Short mmCIF file of C-alpha atoms in Angstrom, two decimals:
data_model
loop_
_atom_site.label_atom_id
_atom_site.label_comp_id
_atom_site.label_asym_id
_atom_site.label_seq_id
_atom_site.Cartn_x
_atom_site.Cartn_y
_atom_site.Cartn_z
CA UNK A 1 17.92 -0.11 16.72
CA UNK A 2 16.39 0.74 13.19
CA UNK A 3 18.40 0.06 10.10
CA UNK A 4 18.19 2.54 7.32
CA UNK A 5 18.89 1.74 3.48
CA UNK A 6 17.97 4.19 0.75
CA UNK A 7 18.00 2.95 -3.32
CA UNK A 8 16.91 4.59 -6.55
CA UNK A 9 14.33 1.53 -7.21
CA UNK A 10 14.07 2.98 -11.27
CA UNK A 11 10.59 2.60 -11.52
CA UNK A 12 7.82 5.31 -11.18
CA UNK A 13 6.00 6.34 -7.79
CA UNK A 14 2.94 4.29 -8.61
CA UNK A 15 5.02 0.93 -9.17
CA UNK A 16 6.47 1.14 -6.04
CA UNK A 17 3.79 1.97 -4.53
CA UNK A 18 1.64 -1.23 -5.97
CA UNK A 19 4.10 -3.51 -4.69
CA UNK A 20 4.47 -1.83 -1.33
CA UNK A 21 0.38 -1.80 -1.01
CA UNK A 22 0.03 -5.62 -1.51
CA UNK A 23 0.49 -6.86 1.83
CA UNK A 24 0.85 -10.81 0.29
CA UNK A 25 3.54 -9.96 -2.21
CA UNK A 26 5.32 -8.19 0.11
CA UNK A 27 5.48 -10.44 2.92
CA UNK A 28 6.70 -13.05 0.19
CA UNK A 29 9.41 -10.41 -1.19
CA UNK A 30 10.99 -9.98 2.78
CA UNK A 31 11.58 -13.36 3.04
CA UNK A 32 10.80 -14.25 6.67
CA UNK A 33 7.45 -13.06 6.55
CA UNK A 34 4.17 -15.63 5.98
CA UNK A 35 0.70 -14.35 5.94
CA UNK A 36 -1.28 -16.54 7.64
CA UNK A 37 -5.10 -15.38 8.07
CA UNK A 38 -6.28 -11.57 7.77
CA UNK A 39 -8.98 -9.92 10.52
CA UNK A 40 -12.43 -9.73 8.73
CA UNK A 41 -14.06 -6.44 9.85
CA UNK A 42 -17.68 -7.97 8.45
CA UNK A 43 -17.40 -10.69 11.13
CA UNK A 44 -14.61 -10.06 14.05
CA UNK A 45 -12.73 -12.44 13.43
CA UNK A 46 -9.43 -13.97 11.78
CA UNK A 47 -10.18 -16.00 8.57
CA UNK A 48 -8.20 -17.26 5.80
CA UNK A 49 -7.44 -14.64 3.31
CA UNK A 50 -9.46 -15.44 0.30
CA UNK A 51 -12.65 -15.31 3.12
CA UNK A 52 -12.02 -12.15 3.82
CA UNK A 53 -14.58 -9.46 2.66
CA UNK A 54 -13.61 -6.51 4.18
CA UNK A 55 -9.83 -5.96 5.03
CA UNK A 56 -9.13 -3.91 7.69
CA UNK A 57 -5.26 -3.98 7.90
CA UNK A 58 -4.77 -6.52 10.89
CA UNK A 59 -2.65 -10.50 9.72
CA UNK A 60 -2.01 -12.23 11.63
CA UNK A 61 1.70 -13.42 10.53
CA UNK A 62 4.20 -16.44 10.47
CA UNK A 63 8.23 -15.12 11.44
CA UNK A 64 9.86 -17.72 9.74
CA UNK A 65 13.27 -18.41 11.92
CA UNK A 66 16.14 -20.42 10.31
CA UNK A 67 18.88 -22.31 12.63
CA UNK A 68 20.90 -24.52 10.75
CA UNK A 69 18.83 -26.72 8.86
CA UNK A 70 15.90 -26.44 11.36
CA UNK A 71 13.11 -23.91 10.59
CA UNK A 72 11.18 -22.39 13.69
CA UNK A 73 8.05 -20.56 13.24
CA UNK A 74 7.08 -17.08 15.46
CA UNK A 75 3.60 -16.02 15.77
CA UNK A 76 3.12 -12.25 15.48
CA UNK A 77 0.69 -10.08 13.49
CA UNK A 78 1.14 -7.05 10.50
CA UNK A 79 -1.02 -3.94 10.90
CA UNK A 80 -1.07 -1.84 7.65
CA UNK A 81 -0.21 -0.14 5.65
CA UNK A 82 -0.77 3.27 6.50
CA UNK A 83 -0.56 5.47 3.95
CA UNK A 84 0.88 9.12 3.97
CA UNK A 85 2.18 12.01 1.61
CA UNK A 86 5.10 10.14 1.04
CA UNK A 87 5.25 6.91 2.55
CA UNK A 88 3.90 3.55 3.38
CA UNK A 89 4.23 2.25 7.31
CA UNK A 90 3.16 -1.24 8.89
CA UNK A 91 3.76 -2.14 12.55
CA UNK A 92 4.90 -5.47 13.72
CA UNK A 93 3.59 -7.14 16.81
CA UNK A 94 5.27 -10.25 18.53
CA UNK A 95 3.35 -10.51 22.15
CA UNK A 96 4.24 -6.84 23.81
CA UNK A 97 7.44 -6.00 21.78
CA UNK A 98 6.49 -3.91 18.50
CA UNK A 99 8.33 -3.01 15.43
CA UNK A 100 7.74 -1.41 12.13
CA UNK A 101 8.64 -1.22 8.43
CA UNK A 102 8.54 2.59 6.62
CA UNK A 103 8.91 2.97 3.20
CA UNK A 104 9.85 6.57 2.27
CA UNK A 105 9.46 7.78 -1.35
CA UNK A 106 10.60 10.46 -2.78
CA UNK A 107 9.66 12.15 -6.68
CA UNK A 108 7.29 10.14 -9.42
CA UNK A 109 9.80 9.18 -11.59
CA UNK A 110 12.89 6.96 -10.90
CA UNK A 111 11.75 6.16 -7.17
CA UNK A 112 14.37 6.74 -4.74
CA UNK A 113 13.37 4.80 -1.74
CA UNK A 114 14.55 4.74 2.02
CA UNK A 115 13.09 1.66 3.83
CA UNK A 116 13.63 2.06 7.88
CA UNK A 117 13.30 -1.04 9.53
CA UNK A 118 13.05 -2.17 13.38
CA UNK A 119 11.81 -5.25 14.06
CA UNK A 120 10.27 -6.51 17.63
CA UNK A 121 12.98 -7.25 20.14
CA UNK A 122 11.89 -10.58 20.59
CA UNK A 123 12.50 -11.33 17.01
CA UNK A 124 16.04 -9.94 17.28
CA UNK A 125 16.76 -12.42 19.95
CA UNK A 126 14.94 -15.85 18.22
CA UNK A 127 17.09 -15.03 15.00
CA UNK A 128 20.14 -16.18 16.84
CA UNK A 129 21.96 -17.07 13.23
CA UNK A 130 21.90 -13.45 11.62
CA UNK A 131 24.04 -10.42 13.29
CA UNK A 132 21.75 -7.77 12.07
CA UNK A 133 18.08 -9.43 10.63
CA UNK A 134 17.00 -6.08 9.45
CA UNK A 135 19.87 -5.32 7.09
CA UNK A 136 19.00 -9.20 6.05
CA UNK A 137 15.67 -8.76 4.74
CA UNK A 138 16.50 -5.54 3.23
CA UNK A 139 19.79 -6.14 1.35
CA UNK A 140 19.15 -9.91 0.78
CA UNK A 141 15.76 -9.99 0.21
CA UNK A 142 13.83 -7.03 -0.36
CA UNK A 143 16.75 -5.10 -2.55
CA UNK A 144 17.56 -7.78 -5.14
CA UNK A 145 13.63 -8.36 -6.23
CA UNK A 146 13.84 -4.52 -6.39
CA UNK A 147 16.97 -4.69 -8.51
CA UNK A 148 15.21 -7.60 -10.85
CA UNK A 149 12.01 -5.08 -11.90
CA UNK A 150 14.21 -2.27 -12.56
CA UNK A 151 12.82 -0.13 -15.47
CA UNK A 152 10.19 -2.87 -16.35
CA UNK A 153 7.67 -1.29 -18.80
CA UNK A 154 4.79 -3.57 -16.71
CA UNK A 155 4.70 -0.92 -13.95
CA UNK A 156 3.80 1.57 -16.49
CA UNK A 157 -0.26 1.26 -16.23
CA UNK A 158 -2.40 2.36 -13.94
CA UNK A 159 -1.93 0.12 -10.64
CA UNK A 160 -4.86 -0.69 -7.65
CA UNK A 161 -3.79 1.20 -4.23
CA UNK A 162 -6.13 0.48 -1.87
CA UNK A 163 -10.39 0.82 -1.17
CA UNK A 164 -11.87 3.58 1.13
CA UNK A 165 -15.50 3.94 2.57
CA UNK A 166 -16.89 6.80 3.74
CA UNK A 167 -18.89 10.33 2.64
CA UNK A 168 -17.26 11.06 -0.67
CA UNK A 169 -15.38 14.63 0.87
CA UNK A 170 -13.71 12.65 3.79
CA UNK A 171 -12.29 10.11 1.07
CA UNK A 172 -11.14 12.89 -1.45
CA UNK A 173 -9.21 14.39 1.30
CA UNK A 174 -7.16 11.41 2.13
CA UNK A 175 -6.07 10.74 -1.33
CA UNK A 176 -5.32 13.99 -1.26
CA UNK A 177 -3.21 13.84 1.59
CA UNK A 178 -1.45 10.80 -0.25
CA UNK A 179 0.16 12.99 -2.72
CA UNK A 180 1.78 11.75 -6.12
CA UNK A 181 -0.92 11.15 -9.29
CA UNK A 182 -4.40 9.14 -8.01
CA UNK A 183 -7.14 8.21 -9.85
CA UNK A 184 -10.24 7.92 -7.33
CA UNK A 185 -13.53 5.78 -8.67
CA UNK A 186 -16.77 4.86 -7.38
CA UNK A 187 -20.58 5.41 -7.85
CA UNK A 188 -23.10 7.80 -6.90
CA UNK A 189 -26.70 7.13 -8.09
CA UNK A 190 -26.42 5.17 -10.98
CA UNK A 191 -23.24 6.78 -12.17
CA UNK A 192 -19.26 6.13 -12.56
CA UNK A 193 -17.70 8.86 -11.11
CA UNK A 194 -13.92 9.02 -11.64
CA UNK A 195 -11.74 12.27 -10.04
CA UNK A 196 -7.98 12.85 -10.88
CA UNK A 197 -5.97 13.84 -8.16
CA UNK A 198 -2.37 15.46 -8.83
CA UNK A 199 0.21 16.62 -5.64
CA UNK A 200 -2.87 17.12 -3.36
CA UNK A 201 -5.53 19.01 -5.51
CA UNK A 202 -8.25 18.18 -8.00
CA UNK A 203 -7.19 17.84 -11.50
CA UNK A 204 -10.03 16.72 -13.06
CA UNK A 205 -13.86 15.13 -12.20
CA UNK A 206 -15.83 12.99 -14.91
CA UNK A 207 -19.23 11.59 -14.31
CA UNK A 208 -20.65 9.50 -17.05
CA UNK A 209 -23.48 6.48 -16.98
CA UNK A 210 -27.39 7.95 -16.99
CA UNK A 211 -25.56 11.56 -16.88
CA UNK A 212 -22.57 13.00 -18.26
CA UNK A 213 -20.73 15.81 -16.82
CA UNK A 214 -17.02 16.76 -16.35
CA UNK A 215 -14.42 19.37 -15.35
CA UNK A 216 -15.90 21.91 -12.92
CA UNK A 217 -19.37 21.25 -13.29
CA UNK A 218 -19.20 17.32 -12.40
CA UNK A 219 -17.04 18.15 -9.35
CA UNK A 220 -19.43 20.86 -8.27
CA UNK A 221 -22.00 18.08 -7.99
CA UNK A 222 -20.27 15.65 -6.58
CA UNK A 223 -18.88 17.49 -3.68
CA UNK A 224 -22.79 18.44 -3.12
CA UNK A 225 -23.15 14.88 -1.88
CA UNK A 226 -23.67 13.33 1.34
CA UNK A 227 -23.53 9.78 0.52
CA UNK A 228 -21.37 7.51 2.35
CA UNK A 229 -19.32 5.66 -0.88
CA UNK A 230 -17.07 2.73 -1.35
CA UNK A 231 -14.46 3.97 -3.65
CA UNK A 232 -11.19 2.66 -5.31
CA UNK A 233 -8.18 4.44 -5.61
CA UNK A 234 -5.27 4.22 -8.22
CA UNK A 235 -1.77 5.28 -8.75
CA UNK A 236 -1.07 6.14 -12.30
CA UNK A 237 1.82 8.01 -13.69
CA UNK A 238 1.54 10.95 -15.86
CA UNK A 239 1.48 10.18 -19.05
CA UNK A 240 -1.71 8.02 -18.31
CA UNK A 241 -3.43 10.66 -16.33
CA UNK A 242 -5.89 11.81 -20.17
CA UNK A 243 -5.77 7.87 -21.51
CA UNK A 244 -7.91 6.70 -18.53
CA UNK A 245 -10.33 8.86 -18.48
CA UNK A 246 -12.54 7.36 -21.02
#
């Protein structure tokens, strides 16, 4: 059965969104979650964390169990997050039984938030102690750090989301189909590229290093490419959209 629990978090989209993008900090902010190692694309295999060169959205995961004063560890895995329109999903394995965490956002400023959350049966049954675990790690965990950052003028700036690889139209369309404000940023012979994205179109485009261009003429040229990219994408709220891109 999923539990449901929907808060105004007072912070913009892109704070919430940093937070809810870095799987470590999160796992700490739930409470019963432990990242263990992460699946390395490069080589096929699980390493520790800080060996990891390309992350491909597979840990594998520590359930931390409490009975009494005894603490029992579960070994399951956290796939994510995938990233939509208007909300951040990862899936949680324990052997066969499957579960999953969704956070739902809604507007850019003052966050309102609905997390769904429904965890692997046979997590439900090895936390003996707690009636309902989900409504745990959302009320007592996840909720009050939420409550502490409220309105913090930290989350204001410009915040990493994720990387992306791939030809440079194939990557603009999935930020696009991220919605809220995104900065994307990579390089194409030589030179920085950065394009703003706004709701799902193309604000702006800015090329600057050996050439300069911008505005229609930059984004003309870039979509004319065929390179495969590695690019980095930001949320940043609205009033920082002009500062960055200089």
């Amino acid at each position: 059965m999923t539990y449901t629990y929907s808060f105004s978090t007072g912070l913009t989209r892109c704070a919430v969104e940093e937070l809810l993008t870095d799987v470590i900090r999160l796992s700490g902010v739930l409470g019963h979650f432990m990242v263990l190692m992460a699946y390395d694309r490069e080589s096929g295999k699980l390493v520790h964390v800080g060996r990891v060169n390309d992350f491909p959205g597979k840990y594998l995961i520590g359930f931390i169990v409490p009975e009494n004063e005894e603490i029992d560890v579960v070994k399951g895995y956290l796939e994510g997050p995938e990233i939509g329109q208007d909300y951040i999903e990862y899936r949680l394995v324990v052997n066969d039984h499957l579960g999953h965490i969704r956070f739902t956002m809604d507007s850019d400023e003052d966050t309102l938030l609905t997390v769904d959350v429904e965890l692997p049966q046979e997590l439900k049954v090895t936390f003996k102690d707690i009636d309902d675990m989900e409504e745990h790690i959302i009320k007592d965990h996840f909720f009050p750090y939420m409550e502490k950052f409220r309105n913090r003028s930290i989350y204001q700036t410009p915040f990493f989301t994720l990387k992306l690889n791939g030809k440079l139209k194939d990557v603009i369309e999935k930020v696009m189909s991220m919605g809220g404000k995104k900065l994307l940023k990579t390089r194409i012979n030589e030179n920085v590229v950065k394009i703003f994205i706004d709701d799902g179109k193309v604000d702006f485009c800015l090329i600057y290093g050996k050439k300069v261009a911008m505005g229609n003429e930059a984004l003309k040229e870039v979509l004319e490419t065929d390179n495969v990219i590695d690019a980095t994408v930001y949320s940043i709220p609205v009033e920082e959209m002009v500062m960055i891109m200089i």
